[in-house]
CSV table of C-alpha atoms in Angstrom, one decimal:
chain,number,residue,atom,x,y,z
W,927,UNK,CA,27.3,-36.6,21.2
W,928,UNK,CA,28.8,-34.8,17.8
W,929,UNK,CA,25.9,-36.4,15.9
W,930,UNK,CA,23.0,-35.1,17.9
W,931,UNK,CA,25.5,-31.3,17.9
W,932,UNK,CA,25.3,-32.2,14.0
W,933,UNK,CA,21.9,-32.9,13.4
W,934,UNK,CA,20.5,-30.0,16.0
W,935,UNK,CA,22.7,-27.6,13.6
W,936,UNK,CA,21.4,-28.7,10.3
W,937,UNK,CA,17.9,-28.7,11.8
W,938,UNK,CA,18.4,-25.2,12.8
W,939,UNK,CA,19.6,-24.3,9.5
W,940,UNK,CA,16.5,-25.6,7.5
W,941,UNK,CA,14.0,-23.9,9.6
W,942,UNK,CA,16.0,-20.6,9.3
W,943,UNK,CA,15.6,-21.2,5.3
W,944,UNK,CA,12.5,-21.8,5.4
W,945,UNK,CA,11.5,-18.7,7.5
W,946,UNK,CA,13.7,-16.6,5.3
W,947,UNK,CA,11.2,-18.5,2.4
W,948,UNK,CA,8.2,-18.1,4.0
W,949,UNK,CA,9.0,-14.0,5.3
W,950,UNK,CA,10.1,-13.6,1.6
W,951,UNK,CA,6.6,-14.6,0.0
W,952,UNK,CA,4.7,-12.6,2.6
W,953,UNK,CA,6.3,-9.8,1.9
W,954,UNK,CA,6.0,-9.7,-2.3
W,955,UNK,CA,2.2,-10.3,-1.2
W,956,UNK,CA,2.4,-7.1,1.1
W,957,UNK,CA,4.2,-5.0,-1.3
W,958,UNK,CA,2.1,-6.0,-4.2
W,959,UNK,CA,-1.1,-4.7,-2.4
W,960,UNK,CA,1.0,-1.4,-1.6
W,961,UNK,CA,2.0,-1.2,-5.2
W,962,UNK,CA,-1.5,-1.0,-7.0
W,963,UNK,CA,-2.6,1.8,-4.2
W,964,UNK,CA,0.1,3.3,-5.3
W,965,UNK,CA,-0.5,3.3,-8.8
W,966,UNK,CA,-4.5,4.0,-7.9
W,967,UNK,CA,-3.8,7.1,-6.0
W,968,UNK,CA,-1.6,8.3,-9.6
W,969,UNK,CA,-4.3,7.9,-11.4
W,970,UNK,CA,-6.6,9.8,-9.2
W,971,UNK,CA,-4.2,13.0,-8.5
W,972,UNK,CA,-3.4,13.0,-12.3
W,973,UNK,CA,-7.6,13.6,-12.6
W,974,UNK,CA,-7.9,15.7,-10.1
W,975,UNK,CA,-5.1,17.9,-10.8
W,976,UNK,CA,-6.8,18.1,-15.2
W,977,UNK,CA,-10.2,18.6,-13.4
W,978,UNK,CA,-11.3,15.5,-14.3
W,979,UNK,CA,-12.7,14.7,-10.7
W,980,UNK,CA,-13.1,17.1,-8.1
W,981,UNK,CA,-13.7,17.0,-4.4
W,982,UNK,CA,-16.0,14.8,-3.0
W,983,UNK,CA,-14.9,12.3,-4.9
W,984,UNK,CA,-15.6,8.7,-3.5
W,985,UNK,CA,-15.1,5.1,-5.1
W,986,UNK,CA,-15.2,1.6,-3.6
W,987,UNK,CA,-11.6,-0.1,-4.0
W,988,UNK,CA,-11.7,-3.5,-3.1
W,989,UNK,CA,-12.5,-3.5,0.8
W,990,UNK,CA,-11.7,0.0,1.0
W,991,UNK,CA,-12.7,3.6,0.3
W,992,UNK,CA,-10.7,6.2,-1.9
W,993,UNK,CA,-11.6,10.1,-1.6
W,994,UNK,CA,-10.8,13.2,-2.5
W,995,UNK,CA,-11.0,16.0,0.5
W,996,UNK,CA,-9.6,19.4,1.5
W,997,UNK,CA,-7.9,19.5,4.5
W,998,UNK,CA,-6.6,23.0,5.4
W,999,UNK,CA,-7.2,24.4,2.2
W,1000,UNK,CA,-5.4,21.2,0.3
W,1001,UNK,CA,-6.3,18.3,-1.5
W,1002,UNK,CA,-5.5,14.9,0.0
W,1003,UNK,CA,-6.7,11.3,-1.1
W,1004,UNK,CA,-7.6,9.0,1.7
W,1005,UNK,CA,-7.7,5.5,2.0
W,1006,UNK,CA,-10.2,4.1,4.4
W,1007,UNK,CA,-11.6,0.8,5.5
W,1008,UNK,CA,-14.6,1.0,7.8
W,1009,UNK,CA,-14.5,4.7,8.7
W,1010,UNK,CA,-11.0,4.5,9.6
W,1011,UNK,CA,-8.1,6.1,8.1
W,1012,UNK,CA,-5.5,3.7,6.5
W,1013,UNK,CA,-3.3,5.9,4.1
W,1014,UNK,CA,-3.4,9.8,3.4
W,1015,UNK,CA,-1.8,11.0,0.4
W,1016,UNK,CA,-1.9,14.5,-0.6
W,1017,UNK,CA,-2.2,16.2,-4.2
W,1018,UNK,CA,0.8,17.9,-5.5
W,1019,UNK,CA,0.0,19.9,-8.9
W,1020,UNK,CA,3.2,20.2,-10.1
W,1021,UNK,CA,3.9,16.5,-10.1
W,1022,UNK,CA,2.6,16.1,-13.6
């Protein structure tokens, strides 16, 4: 009886480890992705706001689309993949 109490515990513990593992791995992956938007959407407000790029501004990011529009009178970048709205970031000019 102990050993079947024993050996249901310690199989409980290595599938909690390697859930932890496996939830661990996804989520570097997830934040990764999130990171280089991030860094894209940097790069595009520091050109916008040194009138590099200006509205209407539209590039292909991987499986997505980046642009520059006015909504109520200010700038936002949008992130979009297939017509829908994914991330909306907008332009601050005194951030650089």
């Amino acid at each position: 009886m102990i050993e079947n109490l024993v050996a249901s515990v310690l199989i409980v513990i290595v599938f909690m480890i390697a859930s932890l593992s496996i939830n661990n791995v996804f989520g570097n992956y997830i934040q990764g992705d999130e990171h280089e938007i991030k860094q894209r959407f940097s790069e595009l407000s520091y050109l916008f706001i040194h009138d590099k790029i200006s509205y209407g501004f539209s590039e292909n990011y991987e499986e997505n689309v980046i642009s520059i529009e006015r909504t109520n009178g200010a700038p936002f970048l949008l992130l979009k993949r297939n017509g829908k709205l994914l991330k909306k970031k907008q332009i601050i000019y005194n951030e650089y």
